[in-house]
PDB file of C-alpha atoms in Angstrom:
ATOM      1  CA  MET A   1     -39.966  58.994  -5.441  1.00  0.00           C
ATOM      2  CA  ILE A   2     -40.968  59.288  -1.901  1.00  0.00           C
ATOM      3  CA  TYR A   3     -37.865  60.856  -0.340  1.00  0.00           C
ATOM      4  CA  GLY A   4     -35.708  63.303  -1.806  1.00  0.00           C
ATOM      5  CA  ILE A   5     -32.690  64.211   0.785  1.00  0.00           C
ATOM      6  CA  GLU A   6     -30.579  67.325  -0.566  1.00  0.00           C
ATOM      7  CA  ASN A   7     -27.771  68.315   0.914  1.00  0.00           C
ATOM      8  CA  LEU A   8     -28.652  68.000   4.478  1.00  0.00           C
ATOM      9  CA  HIS A   9     -26.736  70.034   7.165  1.00  0.00           C
ATOM     10  CA  PHE A  10     -27.369  69.707  10.645  1.00  0.00           C
ATOM     11  CA  LYS A  11     -25.674  70.697  13.947  1.00  0.00           C
ATOM     12  CA  TYR A  12     -27.091  70.555  17.569  1.00  0.00           C
ATOM     13  CA  ARG A  13     -27.737  73.950  19.337  1.00  0.00           C
ATOM     14  CA  GLY A  14     -24.294  74.827  21.180  1.00  0.00           C
ATOM     15  CA  GLY A  15     -22.669  71.576  19.908  1.00  0.00           C
ATOM     16  CA  GLU A  16     -19.275  71.687  17.646  1.00  0.00           C
ATOM     17  CA  ARG A  17     -19.744  68.734  15.499  1.00  0.00           C
ATOM     18  CA  GLU A  18     -21.749  68.715  12.360  1.00  0.00           C
ATOM     19  CA  VAL A  19     -23.761  65.565  12.861  1.00  0.00           C
ATOM     20  CA  LEU A  20     -24.906  65.712   8.963  1.00  0.00           C
ATOM     21  CA  ASN A  21     -22.624  67.083   6.403  1.00  0.00           C
ATOM     22  CA  GLY A  22     -24.247  67.442   3.128  1.00  0.00           C
ATOM     23  CA  ALA A  23     -26.332  64.428   3.427  1.00  0.00           C
ATOM     24  CA  SER A  24     -28.445  63.394   0.577  1.00  0.00           C
ATOM     25  CA  LEU A  25     -30.291  60.514   0.142  1.00  0.00           C
ATOM     26  CA  ASN A  26     -33.296  59.105  -2.250  1.00  0.00           C
ATOM     27  CA  ILE A  27     -36.005  56.588  -1.261  1.00  0.00           C
ATOM     28  CA  ASP A  28     -38.238  55.511  -4.112  1.00  0.00           C
ATOM     29  CA  GLU A  29     -41.630  53.500  -3.922  1.00  0.00           C
ATOM     30  CA  GLY A  30     -41.302  50.187  -2.281  1.00  0.00           C
ATOM     31  CA  GLU A  31     -37.136  50.536  -1.763  1.00  0.00           C
ATOM     32  CA  LEU A  32     -35.469  49.003   1.194  1.00  0.00           C
ATOM     33  CA  VAL A  33     -33.053  51.577   2.679  1.00  0.00           C
ATOM     34  CA  SER A  34     -30.649  50.298   5.749  1.00  0.00           C
ATOM     35  CA  VAL A  35     -28.984  53.160   7.483  1.00  0.00           C
ATOM     36  CA  LEU A  36     -25.572  51.883   9.093  1.00  0.00           C
ATOM     37  CA  GLY A  37     -23.244  53.647  11.331  1.00  0.00           C
ATOM     38  CA  ARG A  38     -21.700  53.281  14.706  1.00  0.00           C
ATOM     39  CA  ASN A  39     -23.803  54.523  17.746  1.00  0.00           C
ATOM     40  CA  GLY A  40     -24.112  58.440  17.894  1.00  0.00           C
ATOM     41  CA  ALA A  41     -23.464  58.517  14.508  1.00  0.00           C
ATOM     42  CA  GLY A  42     -26.402  60.363  13.546  1.00  0.00           C
ATOM     43  CA  LYS A  43     -29.148  58.088  12.127  1.00  0.00           C
ATOM     44  CA  SER A  44     -31.822  59.046  14.556  1.00  0.00           C
ATOM     45  CA  THR A  45     -30.835  62.600  13.910  1.00  0.00           C
ATOM     46  CA  LEU A  46     -31.369  61.973  10.194  1.00  0.00           C
ATOM     47  CA  PHE A  47     -34.767  60.458  11.249  1.00  0.00           C
ATOM     48  CA  GLY A  48     -35.547  63.169  13.235  1.00  0.00           C
ATOM     49  CA  CYS A  49     -35.562  65.580  10.258  1.00  0.00           C
ATOM     50  CA  MET A  50     -37.093  63.272   7.947  1.00  0.00           C
ATOM     51  CA  LEU A  51     -40.054  63.529  10.223  1.00  0.00           C
ATOM     52  CA  GLY A  52     -40.083  67.213  10.521  1.00  0.00           C
ATOM     53  CA  LEU A  53     -39.446  66.912  14.124  1.00  0.00           C
ATOM     54  CA  LEU A  54     -35.858  68.654  13.649  1.00  0.00           C
ATOM     55  CA  LYS A  55     -34.874  71.661  11.515  1.00  0.00           C
ATOM     56  CA  PRO A  56     -31.782  71.162   9.820  1.00  0.00           C
ATOM     57  CA  GLN A  57     -29.480  74.499   9.162  1.00  0.00           C
ATOM     58  CA  SER A  58     -29.739  73.739   4.974  1.00  0.00           C
ATOM     59  CA  GLY A  59     -30.741  71.353   2.542  1.00  0.00           C
ATOM     60  CA  SER A  60     -34.212  70.186   1.333  1.00  0.00           C
ATOM     61  CA  ILE A  61     -36.258  67.330   1.921  1.00  0.00           C
ATOM     62  CA  LYS A  62     -39.057  66.515   0.077  1.00  0.00           C
ATOM     63  CA  ILE A  63     -41.913  63.586   0.440  1.00  0.00           C
ATOM     64  CA  CYS A  64     -43.702  62.907  -2.364  1.00  0.00           C
ATOM     65  CA  GLY A  65     -41.975  66.037  -3.832  1.00  0.00           C
ATOM     66  CA  ARG A  66     -43.782  68.330  -1.668  1.00  0.00           C
ATOM     67  CA  ASP A  67     -41.479  70.398   0.363  1.00  0.00           C
ATOM     68  CA  LEU A  68     -41.455  69.187   3.918  1.00  0.00           C
ATOM     69  CA  ARG A  69     -41.530  72.681   5.204  1.00  0.00           C
ATOM     70  CA  THR A  70     -44.755  73.550   4.202  1.00  0.00           C
ATOM     71  CA  MET A  71     -46.238  70.594   5.508  1.00  0.00           C
ATOM     72  CA  ASN A  72     -48.054  70.190   9.017  1.00  0.00           C
ATOM     73  CA  GLU A  73     -47.412  66.738  11.019  1.00  0.00           C
ATOM     74  CA  ARG A  74     -51.042  65.754  10.534  1.00  0.00           C
ATOM     75  CA  GLN A  75     -49.631  65.748   6.556  1.00  0.00           C
ATOM     76  CA  VAL A  76     -46.614  63.889   7.114  1.00  0.00           C
ATOM     77  CA  ALA A  77     -47.959  61.191   9.818  1.00  0.00           C
ATOM     78  CA  GLY A  78     -50.506  60.569   6.672  1.00  0.00           C
ATOM     79  CA  ILE A  79     -47.909  59.529   4.607  1.00  0.00           C
ATOM     80  CA  VAL A  80     -44.832  58.187   6.931  1.00  0.00           C
ATOM     81  CA  ALA A  81     -45.150  55.971   9.845  1.00  0.00           C
ATOM     82  CA  TYR A  82     -42.482  55.696  12.636  1.00  0.00           C
ATOM     83  CA  VAL A  83     -41.038  53.006  14.461  1.00  0.00           C
ATOM     84  CA  PRO A  84     -39.278  54.261  18.039  1.00  0.00           C
ATOM     85  CA  GLN A  85     -36.316  52.146  19.548  1.00  0.00           C
ATOM     86  CA  ASN A  86     -38.429  52.425  22.681  1.00  0.00           C
ATOM     87  CA  HIS A  87     -41.924  53.269  23.545  1.00  0.00           C
ATOM     88  CA  ASN A  88     -42.829  53.619  27.272  1.00  0.00           C
ATOM     89  CA  PRO A  89     -46.953  54.281  27.102  1.00  0.00           C
ATOM     90  CA  THR A  90     -48.150  56.557  30.071  1.00  0.00           C
ATOM     91  CA  PHE A  91     -51.507  54.822  29.953  1.00  0.00           C
ATOM     92  CA  ASP A  92     -52.488  51.335  29.995  1.00  0.00           C
ATOM     93  CA  PHE A  93     -54.039  50.835  26.685  1.00  0.00           C
ATOM     94  CA  THR A  94     -54.834  47.934  25.511  1.00  0.00           C
ATOM     95  CA  VAL A  95     -52.959  46.517  22.525  1.00  0.00           C
ATOM     96  CA  PHE A  96     -56.019  46.952  19.998  1.00  0.00           C
ATOM     97  CA  ASP A  97     -56.468  50.774  21.182  1.00  0.00           C
ATOM     98  CA  TYR A  98     -52.916  51.316  21.021  1.00  0.00           C
ATOM     99  CA  VAL A  99     -52.817  50.244  17.242  1.00  0.00           C
ATOM    100  CA  LEU A 100     -56.042  51.952  16.786  1.00  0.00           C
ATOM    101  CA  MET A 101     -53.785  55.451  17.481  1.00  0.00           C
ATOM    102  CA  GLY A 102     -52.325  54.663  14.268  1.00  0.00           C
ATOM    103  CA  CYS A 103     -55.370  55.754  12.309  1.00  0.00           C
ATOM    104  CA  ALA A 104     -54.898  59.307  14.110  1.00  0.00           C
ATOM    105  CA  SER A 105     -54.169  60.789  10.985  1.00  0.00           C
ATOM    106  CA  LYS A 106     -57.019  59.699   9.103  1.00  0.00           C
ATOM    107  CA  VAL A 107     -59.657  60.988  11.796  1.00  0.00           C
ATOM    108  CA  GLY A 108     -60.919  64.377  12.006  1.00  0.00           C
ATOM    109  CA  LEU A 109     -59.887  66.706  14.867  1.00  0.00           C
ATOM    110  CA  LEU A 110     -63.123  66.503  16.761  1.00  0.00           C
ATOM    111  CA  SER A 111     -63.867  63.130  15.334  1.00  0.00           C
ATOM    112  CA  LYS A 112     -63.245  58.957  16.874  1.00  0.00           C
ATOM    113  CA  PRO A 113     -62.202  56.213  14.985  1.00  0.00           C
ATOM    114  CA  GLY A 114     -65.019  54.370  13.134  1.00  0.00           C
ATOM    115  CA  THR A 115     -65.914  51.394  11.905  1.00  0.00           C
ATOM    116  CA  LYS A 116     -62.962  51.959   8.790  1.00  0.00           C
ATOM    117  CA  GLU A 117     -60.136  52.777  11.458  1.00  0.00           C
ATOM    118  CA  GLU A 118     -61.208  49.420  13.395  1.00  0.00           C
ATOM    119  CA  ALA A 119     -61.055  47.517  10.302  1.00  0.00           C
ATOM    120  CA  ALA A 120     -57.662  48.963   9.783  1.00  0.00           C
ATOM    121  CA  ALA A 121     -56.383  48.043  13.150  1.00  0.00           C
ATOM    122  CA  GLU A 122     -57.476  44.421  12.820  1.00  0.00           C
ATOM    123  CA  THR A 123     -55.947  44.087   9.937  1.00  0.00           C
ATOM    124  CA  ALA A 124     -52.930  44.976  10.877  1.00  0.00           C
ATOM    125  CA  LEU A 125     -52.937  42.681  14.342  1.00  0.00           C
ATOM    126  CA  ARG A 126     -54.282  39.990  11.852  1.00  0.00           C
ATOM    127  CA  ARG A 127     -51.203  40.608   9.434  1.00  0.00           C
ATOM    128  CA  MET A 128     -48.615  40.782  12.108  1.00  0.00           C
ATOM    129  CA  GLY A 129     -49.903  37.590  13.660  1.00  0.00           C
ATOM    130  CA  ILE A 130     -50.367  39.000  17.016  1.00  0.00           C
ATOM    131  CA  LEU A 131     -54.552  39.313  16.955  1.00  0.00           C
ATOM    132  CA  GLN A 132     -54.712  36.863  20.065  1.00  0.00           C
ATOM    133  CA  LEU A 133     -52.885  39.719  22.118  1.00  0.00           C
ATOM    134  CA  ALA A 134     -55.687  42.577  20.965  1.00  0.00           C
ATOM    135  CA  GLU A 135     -57.613  42.787  24.686  1.00  0.00           C
ATOM    136  CA  ARG A 136     -53.687  42.298  26.214  1.00  0.00           C
ATOM    137  CA  ARG A 137     -52.507  45.654  28.148  1.00  0.00           C
ATOM    138  CA  TYR A 138     -49.764  46.688  25.778  1.00  0.00           C
ATOM    139  CA  THR A 139     -47.564  47.203  29.239  1.00  0.00           C
ATOM    140  CA  GLU A 140     -47.825  43.424  29.926  1.00  0.00           C
ATOM    141  CA  LEU A 141     -46.245  42.314  26.835  1.00  0.00           C
ATOM    142  CA  SER A 142     -42.891  41.195  26.177  1.00  0.00           C
ATOM    143  CA  GLY A 143     -40.191  43.318  24.596  1.00  0.00           C
ATOM    144  CA  GLY A 144     -40.796  41.619  21.154  1.00  0.00           C
ATOM    145  CA  GLU A 145     -44.651  41.647  21.222  1.00  0.00           C
ATOM    146  CA  ARG A 146     -44.492  45.191  22.119  1.00  0.00           C
ATOM    147  CA  GLN A 147     -42.451  45.831  18.965  1.00  0.00           C
ATOM    148  CA  GLN A 148     -44.872  43.474  16.684  1.00  0.00           C
ATOM    149  CA  ALA A 149     -47.474  46.151  18.112  1.00  0.00           C
ATOM    150  CA  THR A 150     -45.727  48.931  17.316  1.00  0.00           C
ATOM    151  CA  ILE A 151     -45.145  47.814  14.028  1.00  0.00           C
ATOM    152  CA  ALA A 152     -49.121  46.847  13.667  1.00  0.00           C
ATOM    153  CA  ARG A 153     -49.721  50.389  14.662  1.00  0.00           C
ATOM    154  CA  ALA A 154     -47.805  51.667  11.993  1.00  0.00           C
ATOM    155  CA  ILE A 155     -49.421  49.680   9.332  1.00  0.00           C
ATOM    156  CA  ALA A 156     -52.843  50.569  10.609  1.00  0.00           C
ATOM    157  CA  ALA A 157     -51.980  54.420   9.448  1.00  0.00           C
ATOM    158  CA  GLU A 158     -51.747  53.260   6.111  1.00  0.00           C
ATOM    159  CA  PRO A 159     -48.519  54.929   5.274  1.00  0.00           C
ATOM    160  CA  ARG A 160     -46.619  54.913   2.276  1.00  0.00           C
ATOM    161  CA  VAL A 161     -43.122  54.749   4.171  1.00  0.00           C
ATOM    162  CA  ILE A 162     -42.309  53.737   7.203  1.00  0.00           C
ATOM    163  CA  LEU A 163     -39.275  54.532   9.375  1.00  0.00           C
ATOM    164  CA  PHE A 164     -37.660  51.975  11.808  1.00  0.00           C
ATOM    165  CA  ASP A 165     -35.042  53.490  14.516  1.00  0.00           C
ATOM    166  CA  GLU A 166     -32.915  50.394  15.588  1.00  0.00           C
ATOM    167  CA  PRO A 167     -36.067  48.308  15.402  1.00  0.00           C
ATOM    168  CA  THR A 168     -33.877  45.116  16.914  1.00  0.00           C
ATOM    169  CA  ALA A 169     -32.419  46.958  20.131  1.00  0.00           C
ATOM    170  CA  HIS A 170     -33.151  45.236  23.283  1.00  0.00           C
ATOM    171  CA  LEU A 171     -34.833  42.034  21.400  1.00  0.00           C
ATOM    172  CA  ASP A 172     -33.624  38.606  22.082  1.00  0.00           C
ATOM    173  CA  PHE A 173     -31.936  36.726  18.791  1.00  0.00           C
ATOM    174  CA  ALA A 174     -35.276  35.145  17.803  1.00  0.00           C
ATOM    175  CA  ASN A 175     -37.182  38.057  17.695  1.00  0.00           C
ATOM    176  CA  GLN A 176     -34.299  40.090  15.929  1.00  0.00           C
ATOM    177  CA  ILE A 177     -34.855  37.449  13.121  1.00  0.00           C
ATOM    178  CA  LYS A 178     -38.733  37.907  13.261  1.00  0.00           C
ATOM    179  CA  VAL A 179     -38.868  41.556  12.920  1.00  0.00           C
ATOM    180  CA  LEU A 180     -36.251  41.817  10.292  1.00  0.00           C
ATOM    181  CA  ARG A 181     -38.261  39.288   8.311  1.00  0.00           C
ATOM    182  CA  ILE A 182     -41.320  41.791   8.965  1.00  0.00           C
ATOM    183  CA  ILE A 183     -39.625  44.392   7.584  1.00  0.00           C
ATOM    184  CA  LYS A 184     -38.303  42.593   4.567  1.00  0.00           C
ATOM    185  CA  GLY A 185     -41.913  41.342   3.935  1.00  0.00           C
ATOM    186  CA  LEU A 186     -43.379  44.935   4.257  1.00  0.00           C
ATOM    187  CA  SER A 187     -41.200  46.392   1.424  1.00  0.00           C
ATOM    188  CA  GLU A 188     -41.846  43.271  -0.810  1.00  0.00           C
ATOM    189  CA  ASN A 189     -45.642  44.449  -0.175  1.00  0.00           C
ATOM    190  CA  GLY A 190     -44.929  47.807  -1.435  1.00  0.00           C
ATOM    191  CA  TYR A 191     -44.183  49.639   1.378  1.00  0.00           C
ATOM    192  CA  SER A 192     -41.288  51.939   1.292  1.00  0.00           C
ATOM    193  CA  VAL A 193     -39.223  50.941   4.529  1.00  0.00           C
ATOM    194  CA  ALA A 194     -35.821  52.527   5.991  1.00  0.00           C
ATOM    195  CA  VAL A 195     -34.208  51.467   8.957  1.00  0.00           C
ATOM    196  CA  THR A 196     -31.278  52.232  11.018  1.00  0.00           C
ATOM    197  CA  THR A 197     -29.141  49.612  12.528  1.00  0.00           C
ATOM    198  CA  HIS A 198     -25.287  49.275  13.967  1.00  0.00           C
ATOM    199  CA  ASP A 199     -24.930  46.036  12.523  1.00  0.00           C
ATOM    200  CA  PRO A 200     -23.935  45.181   9.012  1.00  0.00           C
ATOM    201  CA  ASN A 201     -25.269  41.890   9.503  1.00  0.00           C
ATOM    202  CA  HIS A 202     -28.614  43.408   9.556  1.00  0.00           C
ATOM    203  CA  ALA A 203     -28.214  45.052   6.021  1.00  0.00           C
ATOM    204  CA  LEU A 204     -27.103  42.086   4.259  1.00  0.00           C
ATOM    205  CA  LEU A 205     -29.781  40.246   5.643  1.00  0.00           C
ATOM    206  CA  LEU A 206     -32.283  42.531   4.481  1.00  0.00           C
ATOM    207  CA  GLY A 207     -30.783  43.584   0.911  1.00  0.00           C
ATOM    208  CA  GLY A 208     -31.794  46.500  -0.967  1.00  0.00           C
ATOM    209  CA  THR A 209     -30.149  49.802  -0.080  1.00  0.00           C
ATOM    210  CA  ALA A 210     -27.605  50.743   2.292  1.00  0.00           C
ATOM    211  CA  ALA A 211     -26.917  54.144   3.483  1.00  0.00           C
ATOM    212  CA  ILE A 212     -23.418  54.587   5.333  1.00  0.00           C
ATOM    213  CA  LEU A 213     -22.993  57.720   8.039  1.00  0.00           C
ATOM    214  CA  ASP A 214     -19.496  58.299   8.990  1.00  0.00           C
ATOM    215  CA  GLY A 215     -18.350  59.720  11.877  1.00  0.00           C
ATOM    216  CA  GLU A 216     -18.060  63.464  10.031  1.00  0.00           C
ATOM    217  CA  GLY A 217     -21.671  63.418   9.041  1.00  0.00           C
ATOM    218  CA  LYS A 218     -20.984  62.308   5.470  1.00  0.00           C
ATOM    219  CA  LEU A 219     -23.595  60.002   4.031  1.00  0.00           C
ATOM    220  CA  CYS A 220     -23.059  57.426   1.037  1.00  0.00           C
ATOM    221  CA  SER A 221     -25.247  55.290  -0.255  1.00  0.00           C
ATOM    222  CA  GLY A 222     -25.787  52.451  -2.913  1.00  0.00           C
ATOM    223  CA  LYS A 223     -26.908  48.537  -3.338  1.00  0.00           C
ATOM    224  CA  VAL A 224     -26.059  46.742  -0.467  1.00  0.00           C
ATOM    225  CA  SER A 225     -23.797  43.887  -2.687  1.00  0.00           C
ATOM    226  CA  GLU A 226     -21.640  46.976  -3.564  1.00  0.00           C
ATOM    227  CA  LEU A 227     -21.360  49.394  -1.109  1.00  0.00           C
ATOM    228  CA  ILE A 228     -20.676  47.342   2.152  1.00  0.00           C
ATOM    229  CA  THR A 229     -17.146  46.225   1.873  1.00  0.00           C
ATOM    230  CA  GLU A 230     -14.393  45.536   4.539  1.00  0.00           C
ATOM    231  CA  GLU A 231     -12.464  48.512   3.526  1.00  0.00           C
ATOM    232  CA  ARG A 232     -15.471  50.805   4.146  1.00  0.00           C
ATOM    233  CA  LEU A 233     -16.766  49.053   7.289  1.00  0.00           C
ATOM    234  CA  LYS A 234     -13.104  49.300   8.709  1.00  0.00           C
ATOM    235  CA  GLY A 235     -13.257  53.073   8.537  1.00  0.00           C
ATOM    236  CA  VAL A 236     -16.775  53.972   9.688  1.00  0.00           C
ATOM    237  CA  TYR A 237     -16.571  51.104  13.014  1.00  0.00           C
ATOM    238  CA  GLY A 238     -12.499  51.451  13.548  1.00  0.00           C
ATOM    239  CA  ALA A 239     -12.431  47.809  14.121  1.00  0.00           C
ATOM    240  CA  ASP A 240     -11.095  45.018  11.955  1.00  0.00           C
ATOM    241  CA  VAL A 241     -14.275  43.531  10.381  1.00  0.00           C
ATOM    242  CA  ARG A 242     -14.166  41.023   7.927  1.00  0.00           C
ATOM    243  CA  LEU A 243     -16.764  39.973   5.494  1.00  0.00           C
ATOM    244  CA  ARG A 244     -16.831  36.203   4.229  1.00  0.00           C
ATOM    245  CA  TYR A 245     -19.326  34.693   1.928  1.00  0.00           C
ATOM    246  CA  LEU A 246     -21.364  31.850   3.110  1.00  0.00           C
ATOM    247  CA  ASP A 247     -22.160  29.076   0.301  1.00  0.00           C
ATOM    248  CA  GLU A 248     -24.562  27.772   2.791  1.00  0.00           C
ATOM    249  CA  PHE A 249     -26.515  30.865   2.755  1.00  0.00           C
ATOM    250  CA  SER A 250     -25.401  32.327  -0.634  1.00  0.00           C
ATOM    251  CA  ARG A 251     -24.556  35.519   1.078  1.00  0.00           C
ATOM    252  CA  ASP A 252     -22.032  37.461   2.734  1.00  0.00           C
ATOM    253  CA  VAL A 253     -21.520  37.821   6.831  1.00  0.00           C
ATOM    254  CA  CYS A 254     -19.617  39.934   8.640  1.00  0.00           C
ATOM    255  CA  ILE A 255     -17.619  38.643  11.205  1.00  0.00           C
ATOM    256  CA  TYR A 256     -15.306  39.773  14.013  1.00  0.00           C
ATOM    257  CA  PRO A 257     -12.148  38.755  15.058  1.00  0.00           C
ATOM    258  CA  ASN A 258     -11.339  36.895  18.208  1.00  0.00           C
ATOM    259  CA  LEU A 259     -11.076  38.877  21.422  1.00  0.00           C
TER     260      LEU A 259
END
């Protein structure tokens, strides 16, 4: 097991609502988990706790059997890579240098990246199909290219698990599909992957496991094909959504009523 999250409780300082209310979730080697919920439900908060950036009031999180509370940032970064919703760089790095930063946890404190790290960065760029962007400035990239570069940086770290927080936010439809294909491919290549999304269709496309966070901070998980039902989606989103099976695609799709 890569992640073991047990009975997590989290409330922001001064806040009245318990954002995470007894949340439990396991992520196994090579498992793909889609964390669903409305905007503001607490999906990013869950990831913040999983990364050690937020401290829950109670509960436990284990990474590869180790209590997260006993691990420092460098140890966590050696196992877990994180792809945020947005990244606004302060410096005008080349794409290659930006991706190379993903290797920081593998390099000594007073050392600089060497041949091994540079090879890992090049391999990640090639794997993402953006090696031609290596000498471009990261700040000059389109939204889709920037997201791919950020994923390449995560891959360069050679992690065991990658957390994607709303990876399709701000992307056009074509780039959304491209990023979802990349995520599914990473899982098929042995990475453990967790991705937050507010769109049930993303989970239906990705397959694997779904975890649904409701407005009361409760988290339930199971196979996508079993967990995602009309009744559950209506309860979570408060909308009259429908699931329909399309023979052409051999899968369910989530549709909305007329406006």
